[in-house]
CSV table of C-alpha atoms in Angstrom, one decimal:
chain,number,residue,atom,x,y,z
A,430,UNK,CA,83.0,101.3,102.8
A,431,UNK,CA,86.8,102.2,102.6
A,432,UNK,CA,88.5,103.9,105.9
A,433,UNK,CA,88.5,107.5,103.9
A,434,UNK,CA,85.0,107.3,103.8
A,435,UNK,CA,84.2,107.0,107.3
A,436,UNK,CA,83.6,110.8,109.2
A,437,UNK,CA,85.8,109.7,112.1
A,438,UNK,CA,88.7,109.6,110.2
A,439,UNK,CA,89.2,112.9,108.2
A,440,UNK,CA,89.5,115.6,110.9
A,441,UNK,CA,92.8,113.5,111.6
A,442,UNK,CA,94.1,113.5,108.3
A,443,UNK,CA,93.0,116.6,107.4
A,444,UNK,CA,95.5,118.1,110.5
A,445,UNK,CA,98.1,116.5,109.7
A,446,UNK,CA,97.8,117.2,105.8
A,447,UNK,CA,98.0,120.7,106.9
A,448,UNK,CA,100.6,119.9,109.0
A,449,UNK,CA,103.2,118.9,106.0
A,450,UNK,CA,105.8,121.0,104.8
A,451,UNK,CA,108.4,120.2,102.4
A,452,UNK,CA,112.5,120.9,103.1
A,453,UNK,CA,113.6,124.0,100.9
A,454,UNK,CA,115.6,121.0,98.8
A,455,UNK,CA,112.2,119.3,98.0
A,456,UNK,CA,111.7,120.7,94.9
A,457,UNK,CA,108.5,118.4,92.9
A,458,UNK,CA,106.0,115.9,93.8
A,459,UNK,CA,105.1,113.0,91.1
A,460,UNK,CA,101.9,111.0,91.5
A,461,UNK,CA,100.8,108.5,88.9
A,462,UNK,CA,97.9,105.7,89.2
A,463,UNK,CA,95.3,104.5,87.2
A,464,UNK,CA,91.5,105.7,86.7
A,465,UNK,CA,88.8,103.2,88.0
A,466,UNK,CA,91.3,101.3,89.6
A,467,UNK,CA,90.9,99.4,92.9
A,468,UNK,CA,94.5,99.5,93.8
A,469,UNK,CA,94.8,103.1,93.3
A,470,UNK,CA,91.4,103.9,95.1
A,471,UNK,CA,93.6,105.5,98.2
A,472,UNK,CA,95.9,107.5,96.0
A,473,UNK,CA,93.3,108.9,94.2
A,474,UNK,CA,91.3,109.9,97.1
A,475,UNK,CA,94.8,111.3,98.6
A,476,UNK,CA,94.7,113.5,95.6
A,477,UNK,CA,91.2,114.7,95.9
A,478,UNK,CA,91.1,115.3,99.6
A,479,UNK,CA,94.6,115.7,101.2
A,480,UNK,CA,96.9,117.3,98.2
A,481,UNK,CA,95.1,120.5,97.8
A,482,UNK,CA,96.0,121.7,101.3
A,483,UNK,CA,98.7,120.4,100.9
A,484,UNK,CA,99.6,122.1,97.4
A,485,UNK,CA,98.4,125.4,100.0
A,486,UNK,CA,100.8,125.0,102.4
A,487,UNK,CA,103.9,124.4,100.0
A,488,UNK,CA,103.9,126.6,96.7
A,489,UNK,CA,107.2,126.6,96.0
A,490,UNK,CA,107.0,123.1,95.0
A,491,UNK,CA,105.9,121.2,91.7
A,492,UNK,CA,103.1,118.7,91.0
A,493,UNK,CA,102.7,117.0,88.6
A,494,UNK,CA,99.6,114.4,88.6
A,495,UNK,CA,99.5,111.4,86.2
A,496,UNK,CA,96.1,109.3,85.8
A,497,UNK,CA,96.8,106.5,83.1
A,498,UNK,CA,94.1,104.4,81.5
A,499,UNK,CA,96.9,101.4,81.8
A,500,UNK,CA,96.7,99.3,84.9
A,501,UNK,CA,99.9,99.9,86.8
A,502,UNK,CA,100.8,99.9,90.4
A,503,UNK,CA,100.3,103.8,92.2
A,504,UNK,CA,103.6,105.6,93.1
A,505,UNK,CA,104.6,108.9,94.6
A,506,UNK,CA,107.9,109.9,93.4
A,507,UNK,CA,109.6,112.9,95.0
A,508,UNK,CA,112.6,115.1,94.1
């Protein structure tokens, strides 16, 4: 059972996911990792749980998600 799967855990980093907010400079948000991928198992959790309130709280910036097929290491990449 990973961590972000445990009940304990996600009140936590649901507050401080709603706790995030980007500098006016910040202007996108890149994420890129592979499907069915062990090593990009947290990011793509990250995406499902976290980046929608997230997304909520900052509108004024971009996201763009990338989910490859190719096995590559996860990144964020910010602007």
């Amino acid at each position: 059972m990973s961590i972000g799967a445990n009940a304990v855990f996600r009140p936590h980093n649901a507050a401080s996911a709603a706790l995030i907010r980007f500098v006016p400079n910040f202007v996108a948000l890149r994420l890129s990792w592979t499907q069915n991928s062990l090593r990009s198992e947290g990011l793509e959790q990250f995406v499902e749980e976290f980046l929608p309130i997230i997304r909520e709280n900052n509108p004024q910036v971009k996201y763009f998600l990338h989910r490859t097929y190719t096995e590559c290491d996860p990144f964020v990449y910010g602007e």
